[in-house]
XYZ file of C-alpha atoms in Angstrom:
774
model
C -17.678 16.324 28.403
C -18.428 12.654 27.604
C -15.844 11.613 30.229
C -18.114 13.013 32.968
C -21.280 11.306 31.770
C -22.512 8.506 34.045
C -22.366 5.160 32.262
C -25.552 3.183 31.805
C -25.900 -0.228 33.517
C -25.848 -1.963 30.093
C -22.534 -0.239 29.245
C -21.057 -1.362 32.590
C -22.178 -4.969 32.062
C -20.714 -4.934 28.556
C -17.347 -3.687 29.860
C -17.310 -6.391 32.575
C -18.025 -8.996 29.907
C -15.171 -7.696 27.779
C -12.787 -7.898 30.745
C -13.674 -11.557 31.423
C -13.670 -12.579 27.747
C -10.567 -14.232 26.311
C -8.498 -12.550 23.597
C -8.521 -13.788 19.997
C -5.593 -13.488 17.587
C -5.796 -14.651 14.005
C -2.864 -15.364 11.642
C -3.928 -14.976 7.970
C -1.971 -16.332 5.058
C -2.542 -16.550 1.304
C -2.268 -20.398 1.185
C -1.369 -23.465 3.233
C 2.373 -23.519 3.742
C 2.795 -19.809 4.140
C 4.059 -20.175 7.706
C 1.002 -19.382 9.808
C 1.357 -22.427 12.113
C 5.100 -21.849 12.463
C 4.594 -18.232 13.640
C 1.704 -19.194 15.898
C 3.816 -21.807 17.689
C 6.804 -19.480 17.893
C 4.627 -16.905 19.567
C 3.422 -19.635 21.930
C 7.013 -20.378 22.924
C 7.692 -16.711 23.609
C 4.563 -16.387 25.747
C 5.533 -19.490 27.680
C 8.956 -17.942 28.433
C 7.051 -14.953 29.881
C 5.148 -17.254 32.286
C 1.852 -17.502 30.353
C 0.043 -20.871 30.644
C -0.062 -22.206 27.055
C -1.505 -25.402 25.550
C -1.902 -26.630 21.990
C -4.754 -28.667 20.512
C -5.672 -29.697 16.949
C -2.433 -28.237 15.507
C -1.364 -29.623 12.107
C 2.360 -29.465 11.341
C 2.085 -31.548 8.113
C 5.446 -32.996 9.199
C 7.347 -29.794 8.279
C 10.620 -29.973 10.241
C 10.727 -26.235 11.093
C 7.149 -26.294 12.372
C 7.637 -29.460 14.445
C 10.741 -27.893 15.995
C 8.581 -24.958 17.241
C 6.265 -27.247 19.242
C 9.148 -27.988 21.578
C 7.887 -28.579 25.111
C 4.456 -26.980 24.649
C 1.767 -28.963 26.469
C -0.611 -30.760 24.114
C -4.274 -31.459 24.824
C -5.293 -34.531 22.793
C -7.688 -33.662 19.973
C -10.704 -35.659 18.789
C -9.550 -37.692 15.741
C -11.897 -38.828 12.946
C -11.735 -39.555 9.175
C -13.445 -37.989 6.189
C -12.814 -39.357 2.686
C -9.772 -41.254 3.947
C -8.175 -38.100 5.415
C -7.619 -37.784 9.138
C -9.372 -34.815 10.795
C -8.875 -33.242 14.195
C -11.551 -31.551 16.311
C -10.887 -29.417 19.438
C -11.525 -31.324 22.661
C -13.568 -28.413 24.095
C -14.502 -30.226 27.348
C -10.868 -31.136 28.097
C -9.761 -27.542 27.369
C -12.414 -26.092 29.673
C -11.409 -28.540 32.442
C -7.665 -27.745 31.914
C -8.475 -23.996 31.783
C -5.203 -22.626 30.362
C -4.647 -18.932 29.698
C -4.082 -19.457 25.941
C -4.943 -22.196 23.470
C -3.094 -22.535 20.093
C -5.143 -24.225 17.380
C -5.071 -24.422 13.561
C -7.778 -24.225 10.970
C -10.295 -21.538 11.961
C -12.513 -22.630 9.007
C -12.573 -26.312 10.134
C -15.953 -28.110 10.312
C -16.386 -30.626 13.127
C -17.626 -34.190 13.007
C -21.321 -35.062 13.275
C -22.478 -35.152 16.872
C -19.805 -32.656 18.109
C -20.976 -30.064 20.637
C -20.500 -27.353 18.017
C -20.665 -27.597 14.253
C -17.580 -25.473 13.484
C -14.205 -24.540 15.039
C -15.323 -20.885 15.030
C -18.128 -21.821 17.455
C -15.628 -23.858 19.556
C -13.396 -20.769 19.804
C -16.254 -18.419 20.691
C -17.182 -20.815 23.543
C -13.631 -20.846 24.823
C -13.392 -17.048 24.696
C -16.621 -16.758 26.721
C -14.913 -18.885 29.437
C -11.984 -16.495 29.638
C -9.558 -18.630 27.552
C -7.613 -16.742 24.908
C -7.120 -18.343 21.480
C -4.500 -17.927 18.774
C -5.517 -19.540 15.502
C -4.871 -19.584 11.740
C -6.849 -19.193 8.512
C -6.199 -18.972 4.745
C -7.601 -15.899 2.965
C -9.690 -17.972 0.553
C -11.505 -19.595 3.539
C -13.068 -16.246 4.578
C -16.590 -15.662 3.363
C -16.563 -12.728 0.979
C -13.022 -13.592 -0.149
C -14.095 -17.117 -1.141
C -16.087 -16.043 -4.212
C -13.330 -13.612 -5.289
C -10.724 -16.368 -4.918
C -12.903 -18.766 -6.971
C -13.389 -16.197 -9.700
C -9.654 -15.355 -9.822
C -8.154 -18.833 -9.524
C -10.957 -21.324 -10.126
C -10.392 -22.814 -6.638
C -13.575 -24.082 -4.944
C -13.546 -24.096 -1.122
C -15.619 -26.464 0.955
C -15.020 -25.076 4.437
C -15.389 -21.386 5.121
C -15.618 -19.069 8.083
C -17.690 -15.911 8.437
C -15.843 -12.692 7.696
C -17.238 -11.259 10.939
C -14.663 -13.330 12.817
C -12.075 -10.659 11.921
C -14.200 -8.094 13.736
C -14.285 -10.423 16.713
C -10.488 -10.711 16.718
C -8.453 -8.484 19.009
C -5.496 -8.773 16.665
C -5.111 -9.857 13.027
C -1.638 -10.528 11.625
C -0.799 -11.279 8.004
C 1.931 -13.773 7.204
C 3.097 -12.505 3.861
C 5.011 -14.862 1.620
C 6.132 -14.586 -2.008
C 5.112 -17.152 -4.656
C 8.839 -17.913 -5.117
C 9.151 -18.937 -1.488
C 6.058 -21.188 -1.601
C 7.214 -22.824 -4.806
C 10.611 -23.517 -3.289
C 8.934 -25.142 -0.285
C 6.836 -27.284 -2.654
C 9.910 -28.403 -4.609
C 11.692 -29.369 -1.364
C 8.709 -31.465 -0.320
C 7.951 -29.389 2.753
C 4.244 -28.814 2.055
C 3.023 -32.369 1.951
C 0.220 -33.585 -0.344
C -2.504 -31.221 -1.620
C -5.450 -32.427 -3.629
C -5.743 -29.193 -5.604
C -2.423 -28.716 -7.461
C -3.759 -25.585 -9.223
C -3.547 -23.807 -5.868
C 0.244 -23.783 -6.189
C 0.483 -22.283 -9.657
C 2.577 -19.104 -9.651
C -0.216 -16.856 -10.970
C -2.759 -18.184 -8.394
C -0.282 -17.763 -5.566
C 0.230 -14.132 -6.571
C -3.503 -13.450 -6.762
C -4.197 -15.011 -3.361
C -1.259 -13.076 -1.889
C -2.652 -9.771 -3.171
C -6.143 -10.688 -1.974
C -4.772 -11.340 1.569
C -2.819 -8.037 1.577
C -5.840 -6.019 0.467
C -8.232 -7.763 2.841
C -6.011 -7.033 5.914
C -5.462 -3.459 4.608
C -9.257 -2.908 4.579
C -9.510 -4.261 8.137
C -6.699 -1.941 9.241
C -8.406 1.003 7.515
C -11.559 0.467 9.535
C -9.599 0.542 12.782
C -7.777 3.706 11.577
C -11.040 5.486 10.824
C -12.422 4.549 14.266
C -9.209 5.821 15.884
C -9.380 9.081 13.987
C -13.020 9.570 14.930
C -12.236 9.091 18.593
C -9.565 11.805 18.266
C -12.013 14.033 16.378
C -9.777 14.272 13.314
C -11.272 15.288 9.965
C -10.137 14.817 6.387
C -8.353 11.930 4.619
C -5.823 9.877 6.592
C -3.327 9.765 3.734
C -3.343 5.944 3.402
C -6.252 4.854 1.186
C -7.777 6.423 -1.875
C -11.468 7.441 -1.667
C -12.850 8.737 -4.962
C -15.945 11.008 -5.108
C -17.518 11.489 -8.530
C -19.853 14.431 -9.178
C -22.116 13.188 -11.993
C -24.967 15.336 -13.171
C -28.076 14.080 -14.970
C -26.590 14.930 -18.350
C -25.230 12.980 -21.355
C -21.665 12.909 -19.913
C -22.683 11.862 -16.385
C -22.060 8.176 -17.087
C -18.664 9.038 -18.655
C -17.611 10.747 -15.440
C -18.725 7.730 -13.398
C -16.792 5.325 -15.668
C -13.680 7.461 -15.410
C -14.041 7.559 -11.620
C -14.369 3.791 -11.680
C -11.131 3.434 -13.652
C -9.287 5.674 -11.201
C -10.730 3.894 -8.130
C -9.828 0.472 -9.583
C -6.321 1.481 -10.567
C -5.598 3.106 -7.160
C -7.611 0.408 -5.345
C -9.870 2.994 -3.708
C -13.496 3.242 -2.651
C -15.905 4.969 -5.013
C -18.875 7.265 -4.250
C -21.094 8.965 -6.811
C -23.199 12.036 -6.041
C -25.530 14.131 -8.112
C -26.428 17.663 -7.053
C -30.064 18.678 -7.714
C -32.405 21.483 -6.800
C -35.445 19.827 -5.187
C -37.614 22.801 -6.221
C -37.076 21.996 -9.889
C -38.579 18.805 -11.229
C -36.422 16.691 -13.530
C -36.972 16.994 -17.249
C -37.703 13.862 -19.324
C -34.096 13.720 -20.504
C -32.681 14.286 -17.007
C -34.870 11.459 -15.593
C -33.571 9.142 -18.311
C -29.952 10.070 -17.522
C -30.647 9.499 -13.801
C -31.885 5.981 -14.463
C -28.768 5.324 -16.528
C -26.437 6.570 -13.772
C -28.264 4.571 -11.047
C -28.021 1.411 -13.143
C -24.317 1.996 -13.801
C -23.409 2.717 -10.138
C -25.283 -0.409 -9.051
C -23.431 -2.454 -11.669
C -19.952 -1.308 -10.596
C -20.711 -1.463 -6.862
C -20.385 2.243 -6.139
C -22.372 4.146 -3.526
C -24.842 6.768 -4.871
C -26.391 9.730 -3.173
C -28.455 12.688 -4.359
C -27.426 15.960 -2.712
C -29.935 18.760 -2.566
C -28.759 22.304 -3.319
C -30.981 25.398 -3.194
C -29.100 27.154 -5.983
C -26.216 26.848 -8.429
C -23.918 28.974 -6.240
C -24.388 26.557 -3.304
C -22.959 23.603 -5.266
C -19.275 24.114 -4.290
C -20.036 24.397 -0.570
C -22.277 21.267 -0.522
C -19.862 19.198 -2.625
C -16.743 20.116 -0.582
C -18.562 19.537 2.727
C -19.694 16.103 1.570
C -16.181 15.261 0.370
C -14.705 16.263 3.771
C -17.322 14.347 5.748
C -16.578 11.171 3.743
C -12.756 11.549 3.854
C -12.476 11.746 0.094
C -8.972 12.019 -1.381
C -10.039 13.001 -4.877
C -13.131 14.648 -6.446
C -13.851 13.729 -10.068
C -15.822 16.314 -12.016
C -16.170 17.549 -15.597
C -14.475 20.572 -17.102
C -16.431 23.860 -17.057
C -17.681 25.031 -20.433
C -18.302 28.614 -19.335
C -16.455 31.596 -20.810
C -14.415 33.833 -18.392
C -17.249 36.416 -18.608
C -19.909 33.779 -17.703
C -17.736 32.594 -14.789
C -17.485 36.209 -13.513
C -21.184 36.870 -13.901
C -22.706 33.557 -12.782
C -19.908 32.403 -10.460
C -17.441 29.583 -11.166
C -18.162 26.261 -9.574
C -14.648 25.052 -10.387
C -12.921 28.075 -8.835
C -15.098 27.981 -5.730
C -14.392 24.268 -5.246
C -10.614 24.864 -5.560
C -10.584 27.802 -3.094
C -12.607 25.916 -0.458
C -10.834 22.592 -0.549
C -7.789 21.313 1.417
C -6.013 17.921 1.245
C -8.383 16.728 -1.478
C -7.268 16.620 -5.117
C -9.687 17.611 -7.907
C -9.657 15.614 -11.133
C -11.219 17.212 -14.217
C -12.322 14.653 -16.786
C -11.304 15.402 -20.349
C -14.030 16.268 -22.819
C -12.878 14.495 -26.001
C -16.281 14.402 -27.664
C -15.509 17.285 -29.975
C -12.261 15.644 -31.297
C -12.599 11.855 -31.148
C -15.604 10.789 -29.103
C -15.023 9.420 -25.616
C -13.353 6.018 -25.361
C -13.974 4.600 -21.882
C -11.693 1.591 -22.364
C -9.691 1.778 -25.618
C -9.142 -1.410 -27.579
C -6.427 -3.875 -26.680
C -3.009 -3.382 -28.125
C -1.972 -5.398 -31.142
C -0.073 -8.422 -29.808
C 1.244 -9.264 -33.293
C 3.911 -6.666 -32.739
C 5.252 -8.491 -29.641
C 5.272 -11.785 -31.641
C 7.465 -10.157 -34.278
C 9.756 -8.888 -31.512
C 10.079 -12.439 -30.265
C 11.739 -13.507 -33.560
C 13.786 -10.368 -34.019
C 17.594 -10.841 -33.660
C 19.006 -8.954 -30.648
C 21.621 -6.280 -31.206
C 25.034 -6.570 -29.555
C 24.047 -3.963 -26.950
C 20.764 -5.814 -26.185
C 22.658 -9.086 -25.958
C 25.150 -7.610 -23.474
C 22.231 -6.310 -21.407
C 20.577 -9.732 -21.365
C 23.817 -11.472 -20.351
C 24.422 -8.865 -17.607
C 20.860 -9.499 -16.290
C 21.428 -13.303 -16.271
C 24.698 -12.925 -14.277
C 23.134 -10.570 -11.775
C 22.405 -11.882 -8.272
C 18.925 -12.410 -6.860
C 17.559 -9.526 -4.752
C 15.074 -9.987 -1.912
C 13.757 -7.231 0.382
C 11.948 -7.518 3.695
C 9.783 -4.428 4.273
C 7.944 -3.302 7.364
C 5.666 -0.540 8.535
C 8.093 0.721 11.250
C 11.303 -0.157 13.100
C 11.037 -3.209 15.364
C 8.569 -5.333 13.326
C 11.162 -8.049 12.902
C 12.709 -7.511 9.439
C 16.306 -8.078 10.580
C 15.247 -11.017 12.755
C 13.568 -12.696 9.743
C 16.465 -11.925 7.416
C 18.926 -13.579 9.810
C 16.649 -16.562 10.252
C 16.447 -17.023 6.458
C 20.262 -16.666 6.269
C 20.725 -19.516 8.724
C 18.150 -21.675 6.873
C 20.112 -21.152 3.663
C 23.375 -21.925 5.455
C 22.007 -25.301 6.707
C 21.177 -26.130 3.074
C 24.821 -25.677 2.149
C 24.531 -22.210 0.615
C 27.469 -19.800 1.256
C 25.841 -16.924 3.247
C 27.597 -14.051 5.006
C 26.522 -10.889 6.841
C 27.560 -7.811 4.938
C 26.048 -5.231 7.310
C 23.981 -5.903 10.456
C 22.297 -3.428 12.792
C 20.871 -5.300 15.816
C 20.359 -2.084 17.853
C 21.328 -4.303 20.815
C 18.034 -6.221 20.552
C 18.644 -9.553 22.314
C 16.187 -11.592 20.181
C 17.819 -10.302 17.011
C 21.404 -10.997 18.210
C 20.440 -14.569 19.097
C 19.474 -15.133 15.419
C 23.018 -14.530 14.130
C 23.772 -18.199 14.859
C 26.502 -19.656 12.662
C 26.577 -16.698 10.233
C 29.933 -14.972 9.875
C 30.249 -11.247 9.143
C 32.491 -9.381 6.744
C 34.508 -6.854 8.891
C 33.358 -3.282 8.372
C 35.400 -0.616 6.615
C 36.894 2.182 8.752
C 36.150 5.614 7.247
C 37.596 8.768 8.614
C 35.273 11.769 8.675
C 36.635 15.008 10.138
C 38.049 13.998 13.545
C 35.895 10.813 13.813
C 36.590 7.223 12.794
C 33.322 5.740 11.480
C 32.298 2.337 10.140
C 30.585 1.468 6.868
C 29.854 -1.716 4.935
C 32.935 -2.859 3.064
C 31.455 -3.482 -0.378
C 34.717 -4.278 -2.071
C 35.649 -6.823 0.594
C 32.238 -8.534 0.071
C 32.843 -8.703 -3.724
C 36.364 -10.139 -3.131
C 34.984 -12.737 -0.715
C 32.306 -13.588 -3.368
C 29.753 -15.466 -1.235
C 26.518 -16.813 -2.830
C 24.317 -14.616 -0.601
C 24.998 -11.560 1.531
C 22.695 -10.075 4.204
C 22.535 -6.272 4.211
C 20.485 -4.303 6.763
C 18.936 -0.832 6.366
C 18.809 -0.370 2.617
C 18.059 3.400 2.873
C 21.221 4.228 4.873
C 23.328 7.203 3.708
C 27.047 6.420 3.682
C 29.664 8.585 5.412
C 30.830 11.511 3.176
C 33.911 10.415 1.301
C 32.671 6.873 0.741
C 32.920 5.458 -2.761
C 29.090 5.473 -3.083
C 26.672 7.851 -1.484
C 23.891 5.401 -0.541
C 23.778 1.815 0.657
C 21.331 0.816 -2.095
C 24.054 1.801 -4.570
C 26.441 -0.572 -2.763
C 23.770 -3.306 -2.986
C 23.434 -2.691 -6.727
C 27.230 -3.107 -7.150
C 27.121 -6.401 -5.170
C 24.205 -7.685 -7.360
C 26.129 -6.745 -10.508
C 29.001 -8.902 -9.225
C 26.684 -11.915 -9.302
C 26.127 -12.066 -5.496
C 22.553 -12.366 -4.212
C 21.370 -9.918 -1.554
C 18.742 -10.112 1.163
C 18.013 -6.686 2.632
C 15.599 -4.704 4.849
C 13.759 -1.401 4.590
C 10.812 0.416 6.180
C 7.895 1.672 4.118
C 8.520 5.282 5.190
C 11.830 5.278 3.306
C 10.214 4.815 -0.144
C 10.837 8.081 -2.054
C 7.388 8.443 -3.622
C 5.667 7.998 -0.219
C 7.711 10.821 1.437
C 4.823 13.323 1.401
C 2.254 10.772 2.585
C 4.510 9.747 5.514
C 4.883 13.437 6.522
C 1.113 13.858 6.299
C 0.516 10.810 8.510
C 3.296 11.263 11.130
C 4.310 14.912 10.902
C 7.915 13.684 10.343
C 9.848 14.371 7.115
C 11.977 11.267 6.472
C 15.392 12.355 5.186
C 16.833 8.988 4.091
C 14.895 7.575 1.143
C 15.177 4.764 -1.457
C 14.022 5.273 -5.083
C 10.993 3.098 -5.802
C 12.904 1.668 -8.745
C 15.183 -0.190 -6.233
C 12.140 -2.010 -4.826
C 10.786 -2.610 -8.328
C 13.998 -4.357 -9.406
C 13.787 -6.752 -6.435
C 13.014 -10.359 -7.351
C 11.061 -10.809 -4.067
C 9.552 -8.236 -1.683
C 8.011 -9.672 1.495
C 6.106 -7.765 4.160
C 6.728 -8.374 7.877
C 3.360 -7.503 9.432
C 2.829 -6.695 13.127
C -0.200 -5.141 14.780
C 0.356 -1.703 16.402
C -0.458 -2.930 19.934
C 2.156 -5.707 19.685
C 4.715 -3.252 18.361
C 4.034 -0.760 21.200
C 4.345 -3.603 23.743
C 7.746 -4.519 22.276
C 8.682 -0.842 22.630
C 7.655 -0.778 26.318
C 9.703 -3.917 26.969
C 12.811 -2.212 25.585
C 13.013 -4.585 22.560
C 13.168 -1.754 19.952
C 14.818 1.297 21.591
C 16.638 1.838 24.871
C 14.207 2.284 27.788
C 15.063 5.953 28.215
C 13.766 6.628 24.700
C 10.552 4.657 24.999
C 8.182 7.411 26.271
C 9.340 9.857 23.615
C 8.876 7.302 20.826
C 5.386 6.251 21.995
C 4.261 9.882 22.100
C 5.616 10.721 18.648
C 6.381 8.347 15.751
C 5.034 5.247 17.557
C 1.622 6.789 18.402
C -1.249 4.357 17.749
C -2.706 6.353 14.851
C 0.680 6.596 13.131
C 1.351 2.895 13.431
C -2.105 1.884 12.118
C -1.744 4.253 9.159
C 1.815 3.076 8.367
C 0.692 -0.527 8.575
C -2.142 0.121 6.060
C 0.218 2.019 3.802
C 2.703 -0.891 3.823
C -0.031 -3.478 3.118
C -1.429 -1.461 0.181
C 2.038 -0.728 -1.226
C 3.006 -4.396 -1.321
C -0.423 -5.361 -2.705
C 0.187 -2.887 -5.564
C 3.651 -4.328 -6.097
C 2.158 -7.810 -6.343
C -0.459 -6.544 -8.768
C 2.203 -4.954 -10.986
C 4.063 -8.297 -11.181
C 0.787 -10.152 -11.948
C 0.037 -7.733 -14.775
C 3.541 -8.204 -16.179
C 2.866 -11.975 -16.384
C -0.664 -11.593 -17.780
C -2.574 -8.357 -18.292
C -5.839 -10.039 -17.342
C -4.478 -11.415 -14.041
C -4.445 -8.000 -12.388
C -7.001 -7.651 -9.616
C -7.368 -4.011 -10.523
C -8.237 -4.871 -14.097
C -6.202 -4.095 -17.217
C -5.283 -0.495 -18.123
C -5.164 -0.438 -21.846
C -5.153 3.286 -22.580
C -1.788 4.759 -23.529
C -1.186 7.591 -21.062
C 1.352 10.400 -20.993
C 1.504 12.343 -17.708
C 2.622 15.970 -17.780
C 3.536 17.622 -14.436
C 3.845 21.380 -14.226
C 5.874 22.670 -11.251
C 7.150 25.905 -9.787
C 10.277 26.337 -7.689
C 8.176 26.293 -4.504
C 8.604 23.700 -1.709
C 5.489 21.962 -3.084
C 7.329 20.923 -6.280
C 8.715 17.680 -4.817
C 5.203 16.688 -3.765
C 3.889 17.176 -7.312
C 6.780 15.220 -8.763
C 6.216 12.279 -6.411
C 2.492 12.375 -7.180
C 3.237 12.360 -10.899
C 5.512 9.354 -10.475
C 2.982 7.341 -8.501
C 0.182 8.013 -11.018
C 2.462 7.286 -14.008
C 3.709 4.075 -12.432
C 0.203 2.780 -11.790
C -0.835 3.630 -15.391
C 2.354 2.304 -17.036
C 2.776 5.827 -18.440
C 5.541 8.026 -19.705
C 5.863 11.153 -17.540
C 7.464 14.552 -17.929
C 8.085 17.250 -15.347
C 8.229 20.862 -16.666
C 9.241 24.086 -14.987
C 8.557 27.445 -16.670
C 10.243 30.634 -15.485
C 8.324 33.898 -15.723
C 11.224 35.838 -17.339
C 13.246 35.501 -20.559
C 16.131 33.729 -18.778
C 16.460 31.575 -15.657
C 18.670 33.332 -13.064
C 21.769 31.603 -11.671
C 20.309 31.656 -8.146
C 17.576 29.209 -9.271
C 19.934 26.674 -10.875
C 20.658 24.687 -7.608
C 16.909 24.455 -6.934
C 16.180 23.210 -10.434
C 19.008 20.722 -10.333
C 17.540 19.315 -7.114
C 14.151 18.851 -8.858
C 15.833 17.389 -11.910
C 17.716 14.868 -9.688
C 14.507 13.806 -7.953
C 12.673 13.358 -11.263
C 15.529 11.332 -12.723
C 15.738 9.178 -9.556
C 12.060 8.307 -9.976
C 12.486 7.611 -13.661
C 10.929 10.697 -15.282
C 12.150 13.439 -17.592
C 12.700 17.032 -16.395
C 12.643 20.147 -18.574
C 13.065 23.844 -17.742
C 11.876 26.716 -19.970
C 11.635 30.483 -19.798
C 8.654 32.609 -20.869
C 8.270 36.260 -21.920
C 5.978 37.134 -19.000
C 3.927 35.478 -16.196
C 0.829 35.589 -18.435
C 2.590 33.401 -21.037
C 3.259 30.534 -18.583
C -0.106 28.696 -19.036
C 0.092 28.701 -22.833
C 3.759 27.624 -22.822
C 2.862 24.697 -20.476
C -0.067 23.753 -22.687
C 2.052 23.868 -25.838
C 4.649 21.575 -24.232
C 1.906 19.206 -22.964
C 0.315 19.055 -26.453
C 3.732 18.560 -28.033
C 4.275 15.485 -25.798
C 0.717 14.232 -26.667
C -0.129 14.312 -22.943
C -3.360 12.769 -21.740
C -3.180 14.175 -18.215
C -1.781 17.394 -16.737
C -0.939 17.550 -13.037
C -0.607 20.991 -11.442
C -0.642 22.330 -7.898
C -3.443 24.282 -6.189
C -2.739 28.027 -6.407
C -2.023 29.823 -3.140
C -2.448 33.269 -4.638
C -5.553 35.386 -4.075
C -8.078 36.836 -6.508
C -6.245 40.155 -6.799
C -3.051 38.484 -8.079
C -5.124 36.488 -10.531
C -6.802 39.643 -11.756
C -3.511 41.524 -12.281
C -1.274 38.725 -13.523
C -3.642 35.977 -14.566
C -4.234 32.519 -12.984
C -2.164 29.592 -14.274
C -4.627 27.009 -12.933
C -7.652 28.879 -14.309
C -6.070 29.373 -17.755
C -5.074 25.665 -17.971
C -8.525 24.520 -16.995
C -10.075 26.755 -19.657
C -7.681 25.737 -22.435
C -6.983 22.072 -21.639
C -10.499 20.677 -21.747
C -9.364 17.985 -24.182
C -7.122 16.573 -21.416
C -7.617 15.195 -17.903
C -6.389 17.736 -15.407
C -5.489 16.838 -11.809
C -5.161 19.770 -9.398
C -3.201 18.505 -6.383
C -4.451 20.121 -3.164
C -2.228 21.936 -0.728
C -1.441 19.938 2.396
C -2.960 21.270 5.603
C -2.158 19.317 8.838
C -4.971 17.202 10.284
C -7.492 19.321 12.106
C -10.284 18.573 14.549
């Protein structure tokens, strides 16, 4: 009905102002030298070819040959030169730009401060003035120059920043694009003398580069998440989007309330999610003296850790599940953290079970039950650090022959770099080819092993002087098909080979089933590989991708392949730009454009996939930082030894639980076991193929799979618990039951029995997936 409402005069004036206002695009990078100016100028050249009136002003190339080359024939408006501390500075010549009145201005240094007496004090103000006059601006900024990120960067790296820009400028921008770059690439550019002189050498330390890179990835991910939430609200969609973690802790005014908040904080930090804390109280009942003291303690703790706190009023105990679930849905929570119930089965029947009622009401939101270890060992919020003397002893220990062979094999192995993107068409292959030509010009022997241009003109132009290894002809049924000739590549023995589409499945009858297996063979032969993949092809994200897009991706790559890469670099493109490339026929043939834009390339899908890619690479960076130094991790150290136990059935939901178990175990550096228990004395032959499929998935993700048989369905919970205790598990992961109360009454409830008997462990009940609803 809103579409028929007459717009107010103020709304009409605001819309007219927006139409006249210029557009702002910001390139963000982790540090100077990441390539922001290069990409800005390259975009300027492309816009000029399309007939857009482009000028540049106050652009700093720092005499980098590649960047200077991108200026080409772009018209330059002279900047205002001045000196500060013996260093030349450049201000925008605002008057000259207004008089020239181009469609777009390219300028560097969004955080730049102007000379005394300039019309405006900062470049941000200059840009706002140009936008008001209908001139669009493309500019650059480093992440540590953004207010809000400045203090985090100083705390993480010790780098003090003189010139900053308000974080609100990102809200002003029509498009924000991250230029991701690995520390290895930056350090190579430094060693080659391509970054010029920098007064702060600590900026280019490997650890600091990694921290700033992760900071940039997470900052842009948060910005993308805000746009995703707005988009979902406009569509009237409820529930979590499937990209970011949002943790809701239910903490009562009781002695363990602070323990639940601390556990929620650990989870939120490790998963890089937002944290809310709620307490459910009956307003008719005044707080006791003890409860008031516990409330003060919880309020102090939530304020200290930066969590949101809210008191929810409930008229009675039986209303708690309804109020809690409704609040979780309204705030797009992905996980509720609560304590185990201490009621007996009879008390649950008579008084009602809060736990059971929460589980029956909830969809798409996991429920995490915090272990009560107080009876056994007392609660340890952050266990003590490991003893590093053991690792010192290992350093002096003589390697065995097998360990020596493994070390030598690793030394001979080629270097592996992967370009990852949120969707097809972001420019992964384009960038891979460009890097191949850069290496070729430096005298490195580079060849193309497998290239898929999809007839994209811009991509084909980047082949340049690179030669390709002819493809292998493979006969399949009555067809003659082509595949990458891995053996020919190994015989040719180049220094570097470019291999597109890492997730590709080879033609049946090929020596290896998947292209990533071919890549592994090439690396083992001592040949370095640069490859490409989209985020939706990562095995552990398969369920999240289906939740976001409605599409089940069939071709996947084990996460371990990405983990073994020496470098993983994100190619970031805003959804609007990607959709424009699609409309111009630069991604798919024109006859497929409408179908793509209405399905996989819908705006909501692209925003969500972009956020997922940003967060995934940020987590990958954090894992590497933690491997260098446990205290370098932005998410904080995780010092508790965890063992994750996943209980599955043979249902279609089993793969989802296995992937969830892997992702949790990977983030916690934990051992993980998947266990299936059959409800009869022996497992029938008909189930063997299904169990082998689950075993293969578990093994592919690096876990252990076990299958057992029980005497009867009622024995399943106890058998699972016995196995979990035998493995010294700290967390059990099980799926939400789809069976009704009558089945539970007759045969028993596995989930209910585990929750009653595993109170000494954390228990995660993974919610059933229900498609987004309005």
